[in-house]
Amino acid sequence: MLEGAIKGTIPLTLASFSIGLAIALVVALMRISRNRVLAGVARAYVSVIRGTPLLVQLFVIFFGLPSIGVNIDPWPSAIIAFSLNVGGYAAEVIRAAILSVPKGQWEAGYTIGMSQTQTLRRIILPQAARVSVPPLSNTFISLVKDTSLASLILVTEMFRVAQQIAASSFEFMALYLQAAAMYWVICLLLSMVQVRLERRLDRYVAK
């Protein structure tokens, strides 16, 4: 099970969160865009992702797409589903973080000759990143637990390994409790990292 966590759960979480974060940034920028088409597309994407269960999204990609001739292996299917899900939720976090930066910061960037892109990249996003750390950390921790759903499409992660061992040993209670304990320990460690990161970033905030 530990091997399943190291080779399955953790890589799946990291890959999905990284891709999802990139998607979220693009969607968040589309959401605050003055272009109504881009904003509308981004709004629809967020609405669909947040309005449907992650399990359904996973099944649509793995079991649904083959019916229209698109076959994707279990691992890529899981990464796609989790990434799209993270993108939908994290996009709203990033959008809110960007909007929380005072408008005067934009004006300051323009005053010293920066373009909109430069102002966004050098002034706005660094401040928004600090604000978005707590909710994005919670999203990451939730994703660790959500990866257990990948076992339903035969991805060999920690919970899938627990199922395989339980099927041959019939020690269902002991193994599932052990799996729960391992998820709890991983999430506890991540929560500790989150607290330390928040305290470190808080040092750079004027009181």
Coordinates of C-alpha atoms in Angstrom, one line a residue:
M1 CA 0.0 0.0 0.0
L2 CA 2.9 2.4 0.7
E3 CA 4.3 1.5 -2.7
G4 CA 0.9 2.2 -4.2
A5 CA 1.0 5.7 -2.5
I6 CA 4.5 6.5 -3.7
K7 CA 4.1 5.2 -7.2
G8 CA 0.4 5.9 -7.7
T9 CA -1.4 8.3 -5.4
I10 CA 1.4 11.0 -5.1
P11 CA 2.4 11.2 -8.8
L12 CA -1.3 11.2 -9.8
T13 CA -2.0 14.1 -7.4
L14 CA 1.0 16.1 -8.4
A15 CA 0.5 15.7 -12.1
S16 CA -3.3 16.4 -11.9
F17 CA -2.8 19.5 -9.6
S18 CA 0.0 21.0 -11.8
I19 CA -2.0 20.6 -15.0
G20 CA -5.2 21.7 -13.2
L21 CA -3.5 24.8 -11.9
A22 CA -2.4 25.8 -15.4
I23 CA -5.9 25.3 -16.6
A24 CA -7.3 27.3 -13.7
L25 CA -5.0 30.3 -14.4
V26 CA -6.1 30.4 -18.0
V27 CA -9.8 30.1 -17.1
A28 CA -9.5 32.7 -14.4
L29 CA -8.0 35.2 -16.8
M30 CA -10.8 34.4 -19.3
R31 CA -13.4 35.0 -16.6
I32 CA -12.1 38.5 -15.9
S33 CA -11.6 39.3 -19.5
R34 CA -13.7 42.0 -21.1
N35 CA -14.3 39.7 -24.1
R36 CA -17.8 38.4 -23.5
V37 CA -17.2 35.2 -25.5
L38 CA -14.1 34.2 -23.5
A39 CA -15.8 35.1 -20.3
G40 CA -18.9 33.1 -21.3
V41 CA -16.9 30.0 -22.2
A42 CA -15.0 30.1 -19.0
R43 CA -18.2 30.6 -17.0
A44 CA -19.8 27.6 -18.7
Y45 CA -16.7 25.4 -18.0
V46 CA -16.7 26.3 -14.3
S47 CA -20.4 25.8 -14.1
V48 CA -20.2 22.3 -15.6
I49 CA -17.3 21.2 -13.5
R50 CA -18.7 22.5 -10.2
G51 CA -22.2 21.2 -11.0
T52 CA -21.3 17.6 -11.8
P53 CA -19.8 14.9 -9.5
L54 CA -16.1 14.1 -10.0
L55 CA -17.0 10.4 -10.3
V56 CA -19.3 11.2 -13.2
Q57 CA -16.6 13.2 -14.9
L58 CA -14.2 10.4 -14.5
F59 CA -16.6 7.8 -15.9
V60 CA -17.5 10.1 -18.9
I61 CA -13.8 10.2 -19.9
F62 CA -13.0 6.6 -19.3
F63 CA -16.2 4.8 -20.2
G64 CA -18.1 7.4 -22.2
L65 CA -15.5 8.6 -24.7
P66 CA -14.8 5.0 -26.2
S67 CA -18.5 5.0 -27.4
I68 CA -17.6 7.8 -29.8
G69 CA -14.3 6.2 -30.8
V70 CA -12.0 7.9 -28.3
N71 CA -10.1 5.4 -26.2
I72 CA -7.9 6.6 -23.3
D73 CA -5.9 4.4 -20.9
P74 CA -6.7 4.5 -17.2
W75 CA -3.8 6.7 -16.1
P76 CA -4.3 9.4 -18.7
S77 CA -8.1 9.3 -18.1
A78 CA -7.6 9.8 -14.4
I79 CA -5.2 12.7 -14.9
I80 CA -7.5 14.4 -17.4
A81 CA -10.5 14.1 -15.2
F82 CA -8.8 15.3 -12.0
S83 CA -7.0 18.1 -13.9
L84 CA -10.2 19.4 -15.4
N85 CA -11.9 19.2 -12.0
V86 CA -9.1 21.0 -10.2
G87 CA -9.1 23.6 -13.0
G88 CA -12.8 24.3 -12.5
Y89 CA -12.5 24.9 -8.7
A90 CA -9.1 26.5 -8.6
A91 CA -10.2 29.0 -11.4
E92 CA -12.6 30.6 -9.0
V93 CA -10.0 30.8 -6.3
I94 CA -7.5 32.5 -8.6
R95 CA -10.1 34.8 -10.1
A96 CA -11.1 36.0 -6.6
A97 CA -7.5 36.4 -5.6
I98 CA -6.7 38.5 -8.6
L99 CA -9.8 40.7 -8.0
S100 CA -8.8 41.1 -4.4
V101 CA -5.7 43.0 -5.4
P102 CA -6.4 46.8 -5.2
K103 CA -7.0 48.5 -8.6
G104 CA -4.3 51.0 -7.6
Q105 CA -1.7 48.2 -8.2
W106 CA -2.8 48.1 -11.9
E107 CA -2.5 51.8 -12.1
A108 CA 0.9 51.8 -10.5
G109 CA 2.1 49.4 -13.1
Y110 CA 0.8 51.4 -16.0
T111 CA 2.3 54.6 -14.5
I112 CA 5.9 53.2 -14.6
G113 CA 5.4 52.1 -18.2
M114 CA 4.4 48.4 -17.9
S115 CA 1.9 46.8 -20.3
Q116 CA -1.1 45.0 -19.0
T117 CA 0.6 41.6 -19.3
Q118 CA 3.7 42.9 -17.5
T119 CA 1.6 44.4 -14.7
L120 CA -0.3 41.1 -14.4
R121 CA 2.8 39.0 -14.3
R122 CA 5.1 41.2 -12.1
I123 CA 2.7 42.9 -9.8
I124 CA -0.8 41.3 -9.7
L125 CA -0.1 37.6 -9.8
P126 CA 2.6 37.6 -7.0
Q127 CA 0.1 39.3 -4.7
A128 CA -2.8 37.1 -5.8
A129 CA -0.6 34.0 -5.3
R130 CA -0.2 34.8 -1.6
V131 CA -3.9 35.2 -1.1
S132 CA -4.8 32.0 -2.9
V133 CA -2.4 29.7 -1.0
P134 CA -4.8 28.6 1.7
P135 CA -7.7 27.7 -0.6
L136 CA -5.4 26.1 -3.2
S137 CA -3.7 24.1 -0.4
N138 CA -7.1 22.8 0.6
T139 CA -7.9 21.8 -3.0
F140 CA -4.6 19.9 -3.2
I141 CA -5.3 18.0 0.1
S142 CA -8.8 17.2 -1.2
L143 CA -7.3 15.9 -4.4
V144 CA -5.1 13.5 -2.5
K145 CA -8.3 11.8 -1.2
D146 CA -10.2 12.1 -4.5
T147 CA -7.5 10.1 -6.2
S148 CA -9.0 7.0 -4.5
L149 CA -11.8 7.2 -7.1
A150 CA -9.2 6.3 -9.8
S151 CA -9.4 2.7 -8.4
L152 CA -12.8 2.4 -10.1
I153 CA -11.1 2.6 -13.5
L154 CA -8.3 0.2 -12.5
V155 CA -5.6 2.8 -11.8
T156 CA -3.1 1.2 -9.4
E157 CA -2.9 3.7 -6.6
M158 CA -3.0 3.2 -2.8
F159 CA -6.7 2.3 -2.4
R160 CA -6.6 0.0 -5.5
V161 CA -3.8 -1.9 -3.9
A162 CA -5.8 -2.2 -0.7
Q163 CA -8.7 -3.6 -2.6
Q164 CA -6.5 -6.1 -4.4
I165 CA -5.0 -7.3 -1.1
A166 CA -8.4 -7.4 0.6
A167 CA -9.9 -9.5 -2.2
S168 CA -7.3 -12.3 -1.7
S169 CA -7.0 -12.1 2.1
F170 CA -10.6 -11.2 3.0
E171 CA -9.3 -8.8 5.7
F172 CA -11.5 -6.0 4.4
M173 CA -12.0 -4.0 7.6
A174 CA -8.3 -4.1 8.6
L175 CA -7.0 -3.1 5.2
Y176 CA -9.6 -0.4 4.6
L177 CA -8.9 1.1 8.0
Q178 CA -5.2 1.0 7.2
A179 CA -5.8 2.8 3.9
A180 CA -7.9 5.4 5.8
A181 CA -5.1 5.9 8.3
M182 CA -2.5 6.4 5.5
Y183 CA -4.7 9.0 3.8
W184 CA -5.1 10.7 7.1
V185 CA -1.3 10.8 7.7
I186 CA -0.6 12.1 4.3
C187 CA -3.2 14.9 4.6
L188 CA -2.0 15.7 8.1
L189 CA 1.5 16.2 6.9
L190 CA 0.3 18.4 4.0
S191 CA -1.8 20.4 6.4
M192 CA 1.3 21.1 8.5
V193 CA 3.2 22.2 5.4
Q194 CA 0.3 24.5 4.5
V195 CA 0.4 26.1 8.0
R196 CA 4.1 26.8 7.8
L197 CA 3.8 28.1 4.2
E198 CA 1.0 30.5 5.3
R199 CA 3.1 31.8 8.2
R200 CA 6.1 32.3 6.0
L201 CA 4.1 34.3 3.5
D202 CA 2.4 36.3 6.2
R203 CA 5.8 37.8 7.1
Y204 CA 5.8 39.8 3.9
V205 CA 2.4 41.4 4.6
A206 CA 2.3 44.9 6.1
K207 CA 0.5 44.9 9.5

